Amino acid sequence: QVQLVESGGGVVQPGRSLRLSCAASGFTFSSYDMHWVRQAPGKGLEWVAVISYDGSNKYYAGSVKGRFTISRDKSKNTLYLQMSSLRVEDTAVYYCVKVRSSYYFDYWGQGTLVTVSS
Amino acid sequence: QSALTQPASVSGSPGQSITISCTGTSSDVGNSNLVSWYQQHPGKAPKLMIYEDSERPSGVSNRFSGSKSGNTASLTISGLQAEDEADYYCCSYAGTNTWDWVFGGGTKLTVL
């Protein structure tokens, strides 16, 4: 069955960097676009970034563009999110998400909490 | 891209039906049949309930249905059950010259 397991979250000071990882299994990782979606404490969902199945296309939400970088390693079946210049408002649970038919989020990881605080 | 507009809360009694609206623009909800709905229980990851405006993934109860008219999509839950109490989010693909997705602010469903 599809499994997505995020890791790398934690407490980090504003302005610092952090890298999240998502280990994927149970499906052909290299055949699917992958996303990161986040949820601030007590708030709604916010789309963060997408990477195409082959890594050739990457797009970001305006709130993170220029600070976050999405990437993938097909040899490790792993998705990454490199976050730099972190802000207090980046505090959220970050979910790794697989897509169905390119446009819908059909499998979600359990999420990893990133807290940006001094 | 602005968030889609959903009511903050709705409620209903067991066995009743409720509808949650999701209003966007001609650039997102009204642009194509690419609206989806997600259910989220406290402390859990979201679950896909509806895609392509009105399609149900296998395993999702047929008590859940989706529809759309113009720039407003709707999720209807019939025969409310206690386990339906959760947060519900709509989402639309909003890309034109780029890839972009936008979520609604979420609706808290309370089963009375």
PDB file of C-alpha atoms in Angstrom, chain A:
ATOM      1  CA  GLN A   1       0.000   0.000   0.000  1.00  0.00           C
ATOM      2  CA  VAL A   2       1.060   3.596  -0.524  1.00  0.00           C
ATOM      3  CA  GLN A   3       3.147   5.000   2.308  1.00  0.00           C
ATOM      4  CA  LEU A   4       4.579   8.480   2.655  1.00  0.00           C
ATOM      5  CA  VAL A   5       6.750   9.116   5.695  1.00  0.00           C
ATOM      6  CA  GLU A   6       7.993  12.637   6.365  1.00  0.00           C
ATOM      7  CA  SER A   7      10.942  13.509   8.554  1.00  0.00           C
ATOM      8  CA  GLY A   8      13.213  16.430   9.312  1.00  0.00           C
ATOM      9  CA  GLY A   9      10.862  18.733  11.175  1.00  0.00           C
ATOM     10  CA  GLY A  10      11.820  20.494  14.384  1.00  0.00           C
ATOM     11  CA  VAL A  11      12.400  23.852  16.016  1.00  0.00           C
ATOM     12  CA  VAL A  12      14.512  26.351  14.106  1.00  0.00           C
ATOM     13  CA  GLN A  13      15.320  30.022  14.558  1.00  0.00           C
ATOM     14  CA  PRO A  14      14.076  32.643  12.087  1.00  0.00           C
ATOM     15  CA  GLY A  15      16.430  33.048   9.157  1.00  0.00           C
ATOM     16  CA  ARG A  16      17.841  29.550   9.431  1.00  0.00           C
ATOM     17  CA  SER A  17      17.393  26.569   7.111  1.00  0.00           C
ATOM     18  CA  LEU A  18      15.849  23.123   7.369  1.00  0.00           C
ATOM     19  CA  ARG A  19      15.433  20.196   4.990  1.00  0.00           C
ATOM     20  CA  LEU A  20      12.397  17.944   5.036  1.00  0.00           C
ATOM     21  CA  SER A  21      12.375  14.449   3.553  1.00  0.00           C
ATOM     22  CA  CYS A  22       9.565  12.163   2.495  1.00  0.00           C
ATOM     23  CA  ALA A  23      10.202   8.453   1.948  1.00  0.00           C
ATOM     24  CA  ALA A  24       7.735   6.974  -0.524  1.00  0.00           C
ATOM     25  CA  SER A  25       6.788   3.327  -0.998  1.00  0.00           C
ATOM     26  CA  GLY A  26       3.995   1.181  -2.386  1.00  0.00           C
ATOM     27  CA  PHE A  27       3.828   2.872  -5.776  1.00  0.00           C
ATOM     28  CA  THR A  28       6.083   3.755  -8.709  1.00  0.00           C
ATOM     29  CA  PHE A  29       7.523   6.983  -7.309  1.00  0.00           C
ATOM     30  CA  SER A  30       9.081   8.076 -10.588  1.00  0.00           C
ATOM     31  CA  SER A  31       5.692   8.069 -12.340  1.00  0.00           C
ATOM     32  CA  TYR A  32       3.933  10.677 -10.207  1.00  0.00           C
ATOM     33  CA  ASP A  33       4.130  14.395  -9.566  1.00  0.00           C
ATOM     34  CA  MET A  34       4.605  15.082  -5.867  1.00  0.00           C
ATOM     35  CA  HIS A  35       3.598  18.013  -3.649  1.00  0.00           C
ATOM     36  CA  TRP A  36       4.170  19.616  -0.300  1.00  0.00           C
ATOM     37  CA  VAL A  37       1.128  21.065   1.480  1.00  0.00           C
ATOM     38  CA  ARG A  38       1.307  22.763   4.872  1.00  0.00           C
ATOM     39  CA  GLN A  39      -1.066  23.597   7.698  1.00  0.00           C
ATOM     40  CA  ALA A  40      -0.306  26.221  10.311  1.00  0.00           C
ATOM     41  CA  PRO A  41      -1.521  25.365  13.841  1.00  0.00           C
ATOM     42  CA  GLY A  42      -5.301  25.704  13.977  1.00  0.00           C
ATOM     43  CA  LYS A  43      -5.431  26.970  10.400  1.00  0.00           C
ATOM     44  CA  GLY A  44      -6.356  25.650   6.964  1.00  0.00           C
ATOM     45  CA  LEU A  45      -4.393  23.895   4.268  1.00  0.00           C
ATOM     46  CA  GLU A  46      -1.961  25.776   2.038  1.00  0.00           C
ATOM     47  CA  TRP A  47      -0.362  24.386  -1.106  1.00  0.00           C
ATOM     48  CA  VAL A  48       3.410  24.912  -1.017  1.00  0.00           C
ATOM     49  CA  ALA A  49       5.152  23.316  -4.002  1.00  0.00           C
ATOM     50  CA  VAL A  50       4.986  20.684  -6.740  1.00  0.00           C
ATOM     51  CA  ILE A  51       7.621  18.746  -8.664  1.00  0.00           C
ATOM     52  CA  SER A  52       6.858  16.824 -11.821  1.00  0.00           C
ATOM     53  CA  TYR A  53       7.339  13.076 -12.015  1.00  0.00           C
ATOM     54  CA  ASP A  54      10.731  13.460 -13.711  1.00  0.00           C
ATOM     55  CA  GLY A  55      11.900  16.484 -11.742  1.00  0.00           C
ATOM     56  CA  SER A  56      11.926  18.752 -14.796  1.00  0.00           C
ATOM     57  CA  ASN A  57       9.202  21.119 -13.586  1.00  0.00           C
ATOM     58  CA  LYS A  58       8.964  22.778 -10.197  1.00  0.00           C
ATOM     59  CA  TYR A  59       6.454  25.384  -9.044  1.00  0.00           C
ATOM     60  CA  TYR A  60       5.961  27.203  -5.763  1.00  0.00           C
ATOM     61  CA  ALA A  61       3.380  29.198  -3.868  1.00  0.00           C
ATOM     62  CA  GLY A  62       4.133  32.892  -3.828  1.00  0.00           C
ATOM     63  CA  SER A  63       4.657  32.808  -0.065  1.00  0.00           C
ATOM     64  CA  VAL A  64       7.683  30.507  -0.378  1.00  0.00           C
ATOM     65  CA  LYS A  65       9.065  31.249  -3.837  1.00  0.00           C
ATOM     66  CA  GLY A  66      12.759  32.049  -3.723  1.00  0.00           C
ATOM     67  CA  ARG A  67      13.152  30.556  -0.245  1.00  0.00           C
ATOM     68  CA  PHE A  68      12.045  26.920  -0.627  1.00  0.00           C
ATOM     69  CA  THR A  69      13.320  24.322  -3.106  1.00  0.00           C
ATOM     70  CA  ILE A  70      11.549  21.063  -3.915  1.00  0.00           C
ATOM     71  CA  SER A  71      13.531  18.125  -5.274  1.00  0.00           C
ATOM     72  CA  ARG A  72      13.371  14.356  -5.610  1.00  0.00           C
ATOM     73  CA  ASP A  73      15.727  11.393  -5.784  1.00  0.00           C
ATOM     74  CA  LYS A  74      14.277   8.518  -7.766  1.00  0.00           C
ATOM     75  CA  SER A  75      17.038   6.156  -6.668  1.00  0.00           C
ATOM     76  CA  LYS A  76      15.950   6.644  -3.053  1.00  0.00           C
ATOM     77  CA  ASN A  77      12.202   7.108  -3.702  1.00  0.00           C
ATOM     78  CA  THR A  78      12.469  10.276  -1.657  1.00  0.00           C
ATOM     79  CA  LEU A  79      10.989  13.767  -1.941  1.00  0.00           C
ATOM     80  CA  TYR A  80      12.679  16.764  -0.351  1.00  0.00           C
ATOM     81  CA  LEU A  81      11.853  20.309   0.655  1.00  0.00           C
ATOM     82  CA  GLN A  82      14.813  22.577   1.356  1.00  0.00           C
ATOM     83  CA  MET A  83      13.607  25.544   3.345  1.00  0.00           C
ATOM     84  CA  SER A  84      15.800  28.609   3.841  1.00  0.00           C
ATOM     85  CA  SER A  85      15.339  32.092   5.297  1.00  0.00           C
ATOM     86  CA  LEU A  86      12.623  30.624   7.492  1.00  0.00           C
ATOM     87  CA  ARG A  87      10.042  32.960   8.997  1.00  0.00           C
ATOM     88  CA  VAL A  88       7.775  32.640  12.004  1.00  0.00           C
ATOM     89  CA  GLU A  89       4.840  32.355   9.590  1.00  0.00           C
ATOM     90  CA  ASP A  90       6.364  29.189   8.071  1.00  0.00           C
ATOM     91  CA  THR A  91       5.474  27.363  11.295  1.00  0.00           C
ATOM     92  CA  ALA A  92       3.212  24.491  10.217  1.00  0.00           C
ATOM     93  CA  VAL A  93       2.755  20.779   9.760  1.00  0.00           C
ATOM     94  CA  TYR A  94       4.216  19.944   6.361  1.00  0.00           C
ATOM     95  CA  TYR A  95       2.575  17.118   4.433  1.00  0.00           C
ATOM     96  CA  CYS A  96       4.096  15.154   1.577  1.00  0.00           C
ATOM     97  CA  VAL A  97       1.367  14.375  -0.939  1.00  0.00           C
ATOM     98  CA  LYS A  98       1.025  12.101  -3.950  1.00  0.00           C
ATOM     99  CA  VAL A  99      -1.294  13.111  -6.761  1.00  0.00           C
ATOM    100  CA  ARG A 100      -3.980  11.273  -8.694  1.00  0.00           C
ATOM    101  CA  SER A 101      -4.505  12.276 -12.323  1.00  0.00           C
ATOM    102  CA  SER A 102      -2.071  15.179 -11.821  1.00  0.00           C
ATOM    103  CA  TYR A 103      -4.555  17.435 -10.060  1.00  0.00           C
ATOM    104  CA  TYR A 104      -5.834  15.701  -6.923  1.00  0.00           C
ATOM    105  CA  PHE A 105      -4.111  14.806  -3.689  1.00  0.00           C
ATOM    106  CA  ASP A 106      -4.926  11.158  -3.103  1.00  0.00           C
ATOM    107  CA  TYR A 107      -2.330  10.055  -0.536  1.00  0.00           C
ATOM    108  CA  TRP A 108      -0.945  12.145   2.312  1.00  0.00           C
ATOM    109  CA  GLY A 109       1.850  11.478   4.754  1.00  0.00           C
ATOM    110  CA  GLN A 110       1.320  11.901   8.480  1.00  0.00           C
ATOM    111  CA  GLY A 111       3.048  15.272   8.408  1.00  0.00           C
ATOM    112  CA  THR A 112       6.100  16.731  10.124  1.00  0.00           C
ATOM    113  CA  LEU A 113       5.933  19.806  12.344  1.00  0.00           C
ATOM    114  CA  VAL A 114       8.242  22.747  11.656  1.00  0.00           C
ATOM    115  CA  THR A 115       8.344  25.432  14.334  1.00  0.00           C
ATOM    116  CA  VAL A 116      10.147  28.669  13.560  1.00  0.00           C
ATOM    117  CA  SER A 117      10.819  30.520  16.787  1.00  0.00           C
ATOM    118  CA  SER A 118      13.548  32.466  18.481  1.00  0.00           C
TER     119      SER A 118
END
